[in-house]
CSV table of C-alpha atoms in Angstrom, one decimal:
chain,number,residue,atom,x,y,z
A,223,MET,CA,30.6,10.7,8.0
A,224,LEU,CA,31.0,7.3,6.2
A,225,GLU,CA,32.9,7.2,3.0
A,226,ILE,CA,30.8,5.8,0.2
A,227,LYS,CA,32.5,2.9,-1.5
A,228,THR,CA,31.4,0.8,-4.5
A,229,ALA,CA,31.6,-3.0,-4.3
A,230,LYS,CA,34.6,-4.5,-6.0
A,231,THR,CA,33.8,-8.2,-5.5
A,232,HIS,CA,30.7,-10.3,-6.2
A,233,ARG,CA,30.2,-10.9,-2.5
A,234,GLY,CA,30.2,-7.1,-1.9
A,235,ARG,CA,27.6,-6.6,-4.7
A,236,ARG,CA,25.4,-9.3,-3.2
A,237,ILE,CA,25.5,-7.6,0.2
A,238,LEU,CA,24.6,-4.2,-1.3
A,239,GLU,CA,21.8,-5.7,-3.3
A,240,LYS,CA,20.4,-7.4,-0.1
A,241,ARG,CA,20.5,-4.0,1.7
A,242,ALA,CA,18.9,-2.1,-1.2
A,243,PRO,CA,15.3,-0.9,-0.8
A,244,LYS,CA,12.7,-3.4,-2.0
A,245,LEU,CA,8.9,-3.5,-2.5
A,246,VAL,CA,8.7,-6.3,0.1
A,247,GLU,CA,11.3,-5.7,2.8
A,248,ASN,CA,13.2,-8.4,4.6
A,249,GLU,CA,12.6,-9.2,8.2
A,250,LYS,CA,13.7,-6.3,10.4
A,251,LYS,CA,16.8,-6.9,12.5
A,252,THR,CA,17.2,-5.5,16.0
A,253,LEU,CA,20.4,-4.0,17.5
A,254,PHE,CA,21.1,-4.4,21.2
A,255,VAL,CA,23.5,-1.9,22.7
A,256,HIS,CA,24.8,-1.2,26.2
A,257,GLY,CA,25.4,2.3,27.6
A,258,THR,CA,28.1,3.7,29.8
A,259,LYS,CA,26.8,1.9,32.9
A,260,THR,CA,24.3,-1.0,33.1
A,261,SER,CA,22.8,-2.9,36.1
A,262,ASN,CA,22.5,-6.6,36.5
A,263,VAL,CA,18.8,-6.3,35.8
A,264,LEU,CA,19.4,-4.5,32.5
A,265,ASN,CA,22.1,-7.0,31.4
A,266,SER,CA,19.7,-9.8,32.0
A,267,VAL,CA,16.8,-8.0,30.1
A,268,LEU,CA,19.0,-7.3,27.1
A,269,THR,CA,20.4,-10.9,27.1
A,270,GLU,CA,17.0,-12.6,27.2
A,271,LEU,CA,15.4,-10.3,24.7
A,272,TYR,CA,18.3,-11.0,22.4
A,273,HIS,CA,17.8,-14.8,22.8
A,274,LEU,CA,14.1,-14.4,22.0
A,275,LYS,CA,15.1,-12.7,18.7
A,276,LYS,CA,18.4,-14.4,18.2
A,277,GLU,CA,17.9,-15.2,14.5
A,278,ASN,CA,17.4,-11.6,13.5
A,279,SER,CA,19.4,-9.5,16.0
A,280,VAL,CA,22.8,-8.2,16.7
A,281,LYS,CA,24.2,-7.6,20.2
A,282,TYR,CA,27.1,-5.4,21.1
A,283,THR,CA,28.5,-6.1,24.6
A,284,ARG,CA,31.0,-3.2,24.8
A,285,LYS,CA,30.0,-0.1,26.7
A,286,ASN,CA,29.3,3.0,24.6
A,287,ASP,CA,29.6,6.3,26.5
A,288,LYS,CA,28.8,8.5,23.5
A,289,ILE,CA,25.3,7.3,22.9
A,290,ARG,CA,22.5,9.6,24.2
A,291,PRO,CA,19.5,9.1,21.9
A,292,PHE,CA,17.4,12.0,23.1
A,293,GLU,CA,20.2,14.6,22.9
A,294,ALA,CA,21.3,16.4,19.7
A,295,GLY,CA,24.3,14.6,18.2
A,296,GLY,CA,24.0,11.7,20.7
A,297,GLU,CA,22.5,9.3,18.1
A,298,THR,CA,25.5,9.5,15.7
A,299,ASN,CA,27.0,6.2,16.9
A,300,LEU,CA,23.6,4.5,16.8
A,301,GLU,CA,23.1,5.5,13.2
A,302,PHE,CA,26.7,4.3,12.4
A,303,PHE,CA,25.8,0.9,13.9
A,304,SER,CA,22.6,0.8,11.9
A,305,GLN,CA,24.4,1.4,8.7
A,306,LYS,CA,27.1,-1.2,9.6
A,307,THR,CA,24.7,-4.0,10.6
A,308,ASP,CA,21.6,-3.1,8.5
A,309,CYS,CA,19.3,-3.0,11.6
A,310,ALA,CA,15.9,-1.3,11.5
A,311,LEU,CA,15.3,-1.5,15.3
A,312,PHE,CA,17.4,-0.9,18.4
A,313,VAL,CA,17.2,-1.5,22.2
A,314,PHE,CA,19.6,0.6,24.2
A,315,GLY,CA,20.1,0.0,28.0
A,316,SER,CA,21.6,2.4,30.5
A,317,HIS,CA,21.5,2.9,34.3
A,318,SER,CA,21.9,6.0,36.3
A,319,LYS,CA,20.7,7.5,39.6
A,320,LYS,CA,18.2,9.7,37.8
A,321,ARG,CA,16.9,7.0,35.5
A,322,PRO,CA,17.6,3.5,36.9
A,323,ASP,CA,17.2,0.4,34.7
A,324,ASN,CA,16.5,2.5,31.7
A,325,LEU,CA,15.6,1.1,28.3
A,326,VAL,CA,15.4,3.2,25.1
A,327,MET,CA,13.6,1.5,22.1
A,328,GLY,CA,13.3,3.0,18.7
A,329,ARG,CA,13.3,2.6,15.0
A,330,PHE,CA,15.5,3.6,12.1
A,331,TYR,CA,14.6,5.0,8.8
A,332,ASP,CA,17.2,5.3,6.1
A,333,ASN,CA,19.9,4.6,8.8
A,334,HIS,CA,18.6,7.6,10.8
A,335,VAL,CA,16.7,7.6,14.1
A,336,TYR,CA,13.0,7.7,13.3
A,337,ASP,CA,11.3,7.7,16.8
A,338,LEU,CA,12.1,6.9,20.4
A,339,VAL,CA,10.4,5.5,23.5
A,340,GLU,CA,12.1,5.5,26.9
A,341,VAL,CA,10.9,3.1,29.6
A,342,GLY,CA,12.0,2.0,33.1
A,343,VAL,CA,12.1,-1.7,34.0
A,344,GLU,CA,10.5,-2.7,37.2
A,345,ASN,CA,9.4,-6.0,38.8
A,346,TYR,CA,11.6,-8.0,36.5
A,347,ARG,CA,11.5,-11.8,36.5
A,348,SER,CA,13.9,-13.8,34.3
A,349,LEU,CA,13.5,-17.1,32.5
A,350,GLN,CA,15.1,-19.1,35.3
A,351,SER,CA,12.6,-17.9,37.9
A,352,PHE,CA,9.7,-19.8,36.2
A,353,SER,CA,9.1,-23.5,36.6
A,354,TYR,CA,7.1,-25.4,34.0
A,355,ASP,CA,7.2,-28.5,31.8
A,356,LYS,CA,10.0,-28.1,29.4
A,357,LYS,CA,8.1,-30.0,26.7
A,358,ILE,CA,5.9,-26.9,26.1
A,359,SER,CA,8.8,-24.4,25.9
A,360,PRO,CA,8.6,-22.3,22.7
A,361,LYS,CA,10.8,-23.3,19.8
A,362,MET,CA,13.4,-21.0,18.4
A,363,GLY,CA,12.1,-19.0,15.4
A,364,SER,CA,8.4,-19.8,15.9
A,365,LYS,CA,5.8,-17.1,15.0
A,366,PRO,CA,4.4,-15.5,18.2
A,367,LEU,CA,1.0,-14.1,18.9
A,368,ILE,CA,0.8,-10.6,20.5
A,369,ALA,CA,-2.1,-9.5,22.6
A,370,PHE,CA,-2.6,-5.8,23.8
A,371,ILE,CA,-5.1,-5.6,26.6
A,372,GLY,CA,-6.5,-2.2,27.9
A,373,GLU,CA,-8.1,0.9,26.6
A,374,GLY,CA,-4.9,2.9,27.2
A,375,PHE,CA,-3.4,1.5,24.0
A,376,GLU,CA,-6.2,3.3,22.1
A,377,SER,CA,-6.5,6.6,24.1
A,378,VAL,CA,-3.1,7.5,25.6
A,379,ASP,CA,-0.5,8.8,23.1
A,380,GLU,CA,2.5,7.4,25.0
A,381,LEU,CA,1.0,3.9,25.1
A,382,LYS,CA,0.0,4.1,21.4
A,383,HIS,CA,3.6,4.9,20.5
A,384,LEU,CA,4.8,2.1,22.8
A,385,LYS,CA,2.4,-0.4,21.2
A,386,GLU,CA,3.8,0.4,17.7
A,387,ILE,CA,7.4,-0.2,18.8
A,388,LEU,CA,6.6,-3.4,20.8
A,389,LEU,CA,4.7,-4.7,17.8
A,390,GLU,CA,7.6,-4.1,15.5
A,391,LEU,CA,10.1,-5.5,18.0
A,392,LEU,CA,8.2,-8.8,18.9
A,393,ARG,CA,6.2,-9.8,15.8
A,394,GLY,CA,9.1,-11.2,13.7
A,395,GLU,CA,8.6,-12.0,10.0
A,396,VAL,CA,5.4,-10.8,8.3
A,397,ILE,CA,3.6,-13.8,6.8
A,398,GLU,CA,0.2,-14.3,5.1
A,399,ASN,CA,-0.6,-17.9,6.2
A,400,LEU,CA,-0.1,-19.5,9.6
A,401,ASN,CA,-0.3,-23.1,10.7
A,402,LEU,CA,-2.2,-23.4,14.0
A,403,ALA,CA,-0.1,-26.3,15.1
A,404,GLY,CA,3.1,-24.2,14.9
A,405,VAL,CA,1.8,-21.5,17.3
A,406,ASP,CA,3.4,-22.1,20.6
A,407,ARG,CA,3.8,-18.8,22.4
A,408,ILE,CA,2.2,-15.4,23.0
A,409,TYR,CA,3.3,-12.0,24.3
A,410,VAL,CA,0.7,-10.4,26.5
A,411,CYS,CA,0.9,-6.6,27.0
A,412,THR,CA,-1.5,-5.2,29.6
A,413,ALA,CA,-2.0,-1.5,30.2
A,414,ILE,CA,-2.2,-1.2,34.0
A,415,SER,CA,-2.3,2.7,34.0
A,416,SER,CA,-1.6,5.6,31.7
A,417,ASN,CA,2.1,5.1,31.8
A,418,ARG,CA,2.7,1.5,33.0
A,419,VAL,CA,2.5,-1.7,30.9
A,420,TYR,CA,2.9,-5.3,32.1
A,421,LEU,CA,4.8,-7.4,29.6
A,422,SER,CA,4.8,-11.2,29.9
A,423,HIS,CA,5.8,-14.1,27.7
A,424,CYS,CA,3.7,-17.2,27.8
A,425,ALA,CA,3.7,-20.7,26.2
A,426,LEU,CA,0.6,-22.1,24.6
A,427,ARG,CA,-0.6,-25.5,25.6
A,428,LEU,CA,-3.1,-27.1,23.1
A,429,LYS,CA,-5.8,-29.3,24.6
A,430,LYS,CA,-8.8,-31.2,23.3
A,431,SER,CA,-12.0,-29.1,23.1
A,432,GLY,CA,-14.4,-31.5,21.2
A,433,THR,CA,-14.3,-29.4,18.1
A,434,VAL,CA,-11.8,-28.8,15.3
A,435,VAL,CA,-10.2,-25.8,17.0
A,436,PRO,CA,-8.3,-26.9,20.1
A,437,ARG,CA,-8.6,-25.2,23.5
A,438,MET,CA,-5.6,-23.1,24.5
A,439,GLU,CA,-4.0,-22.6,27.9
A,440,LEU,CA,-1.4,-20.0,28.8
A,441,VAL,CA,1.7,-21.0,30.8
A,442,GLU,CA,4.0,-18.2,31.8
A,443,VAL,CA,7.6,-19.0,30.9
A,444,GLY,CA,9.2,-15.6,31.2
A,445,PRO,CA,10.6,-13.1,31.0
A,446,SER,CA,8.1,-10.7,32.5
A,447,MET,CA,8.5,-7.1,33.6
A,448,ASP,CA,6.7,-3.7,34.1
A,449,LEU,CA,7.5,-1.0,31.6
A,450,VAL,CA,7.0,2.5,32.9
A,451,VAL,CA,7.0,5.1,30.1
A,452,ARG,CA,9.3,8.0,30.9
A,453,ARG,CA,9.8,9.9,27.6
A,454,HIS,CA,9.0,9.5,24.0
A,455,ARG,CA,9.7,11.3,20.8
A,456,LEU,CA,7.5,11.1,17.7
A,457,PRO,CA,8.9,11.7,14.1
A,458,ASN,CA,8.0,15.0,12.5
A,459,GLU,CA,5.2,15.0,9.9
A,460,GLY,CA,7.5,15.4,6.9
A,461,LEU,CA,9.6,12.4,7.9
A,462,ARG,CA,6.5,10.3,8.7
A,463,LYS,CA,5.0,11.0,5.2
A,464,GLU,CA,8.3,10.1,3.5
A,465,ALA,CA,8.6,6.9,5.5
A,466,MET,CA,5.0,5.9,4.8
A,467,LYS,CA,5.3,6.1,1.0
A,468,THR,CA,4.8,2.9,-0.9
A,469,ALA,CA,5.9,2.1,-4.4
A,470,PRO,CA,3.1,1.6,-7.0
A,471,ASP,CA,2.4,-2.1,-7.7
A,472,ARG,CA,3.1,-2.5,-11.4
A,473,THR,CA,2.9,-6.2,-11.5
A,474,LYS,CA,-0.8,-6.2,-12.5
A,475,LYS,CA,-1.5,-5.3,-16.1
A,476,LYS,CA,-4.3,-2.7,-16.5
A,477,LEU,CA,-7.2,-4.0,-18.5
A,478,LYS,CA,-8.9,-1.6,-20.9
A,479,ASN,CA,-12.6,-0.9,-20.5
A,480,VAL,CA,-12.9,-3.1,-17.4
A,481,LYS,CA,-14.1,-1.7,-14.0
A,482,GLY,CA,-14.9,-3.2,-10.7
A,483,ASP,CA,-18.2,-2.5,-9.0
A,484,PRO,CA,-19.0,-3.5,-5.3
A,485,LEU,CA,-22.5,-4.5,-6.3
A,486,LEU,CA,-22.2,-5.7,-9.9
A,487,GLY,CA,-18.7,-7.1,-9.6
A,488,LYS,CA,-16.6,-7.0,-12.7
A,489,THR,CA,-18.1,-4.9,-15.5
A,490,GLY,CA,-16.8,-3.9,-19.0
A,491,LYS,CA,-17.7,-1.9,-22.1
A,492,ILE,CA,-17.9,-3.2,-25.6
A,493,TYR,CA,-17.6,-0.9,-28.6
A,494,ILE,CA,-19.2,-2.0,-31.9
A,495,PRO,CA,-18.4,-0.1,-35.1
A,496,ASP,CA,-21.2,1.5,-37.1
A,497,GLN,CA,-22.8,-1.0,-39.6
A,498,LYS,CA,-23.3,0.6,-43.0
A,499,LEU,CA,-26.0,-1.6,-44.4
A,500,GLY,CA,-26.5,0.5,-47.5
A,501,ASP,CA,-23.0,-0.2,-48.7
A,502,MET,CA,-23.3,-3.9,-48.2
A,503,ALA,CA,-23.1,-6.1,-51.4
A,504,ILE,CA,-26.3,-8.1,-52.0
A,505,PRO,CA,-26.1,-11.4,-54.0
A,506,TYR,CA,-27.9,-11.6,-57.4
A,507,LYS,CA,-30.2,-14.4,-56.3
A,508,ALA,CA,-31.0,-13.7,-52.8
A,509,LYS,CA,-33.4,-16.0,-50.9
A,510,GLY,CA,-35.3,-13.0,-49.6
A,511,VAL,CA,-35.9,-11.7,-53.1
A,512,LYS,CA,-37.2,-15.1,-54.3
A,513,ARG,CA,-39.5,-15.3,-51.3
A,514,GLU,CA,-40.9,-11.9,-52.1
A,515,ARG,CA,-41.5,-12.9,-55.8
A,516,ARG,CA,-43.3,-16.1,-54.7
A,517,GLU,CA,-45.5,-14.2,-52.3
A,518,ALA,CA,-46.4,-11.6,-55.0
A,519,LYS,CA,-47.2,-14.3,-57.5
A,520,ARG,CA,-49.4,-16.1,-55.0
A,521,ASN,CA,-51.2,-12.9,-54.1
A,522,LYS,CA,-51.8,-12.2,-57.8
A,523,GLY,CA,-53.2,-15.7,-58.4
A,524,ASP,CA,-55.6,-15.4,-55.5
A,525,ALA,CA,-56.8,-12.1,-56.9
A,526,ASP,CA,-57.4,-13.6,-60.4
A,527,THR,CA,-59.4,-16.5,-59.0
A,528,GLN,CA,-61.6,-14.3,-56.9
A,529,ALA,CA,-62.2,-12.0,-60.0
A,530,SER,CA,-63.2,-15.0,-62.2
A,531,LYS,CA,-65.6,-16.4,-59.6
A,532,LYS,CA,-67.2,-13.1,-59.3
A,533,GLN,CA,-67.6,-12.8,-63.0
A,534,LYS,CA,-69.2,-16.3,-63.3
A,535,GLY,CA,-71.7,-15.5,-60.5
A,536,GLU,CA,-72.8,-12.4,-62.4
A,537,GLU,CA,-73.4,-14.4,-65.6
A,538,VAL,CA,-75.5,-17.0,-63.8
A,539,SER,CA,-77.7,-14.3,-62.3
A,540,THR,CA,-78.5,-12.8,-65.6
């Protein structure tokens, strides 16, 4: 167990604040660890994956004989390294007669192992085995595209789980906008069978297409390998629910009496107080009263003239 210590310096406080939970998390770091015994193939795989994620990764070159992620108590050292380096992902390599060229990839939650996927590496080709124009080689830190090809990623549970971890491992920083001119590489994951995935790393070559969007060509630059799924362990339902919780967004101020409707759009309610017209003060000489008096006087005059004409007509007839 680690002893909990409080920061005594400004630098220590800044480090703890950086590692504290946030609404928008930082880019996830990856931990690369060697097991008791590793082959030349695994050493090359771990080294090249580390170079592809060099900006946000930590690599330990010493052998660790006490790490067994799938066994009870065998993940203690991994969790210690996670707390020490603030890594959210890990790649563990080991080699044995029963499981040759073995890679274990997984995620951490709250410095504890969240889930695991064990794969075997086959048909590996390193970066040096590919020949291409060095001008199109991907730049360090560029945002990659990731393509998953095959129905197995939607129907097979093992490949679904592997897809989630590969996406977390390869995608890098989560961004909202992307400049098309800066896209220079892509990871292609092809489901060959229910337990085998072909992973390749390609550079993108932009060519003229006669339109605004350029035509893209893929040039394989390596590394490439077959990943054969051997074992996987999903998190339990309680841990999954706890990890999927999101903090409420309190930045937006709630507007009273305003609602959003998919058809009408933004709608609102207006409340008008009761108008007590009987209690309203009426001025002494109101224009409405004067108008009524003039109309009454005009009507009275018309009635008098009609009565006088009628009376004169009767006198003439007599």
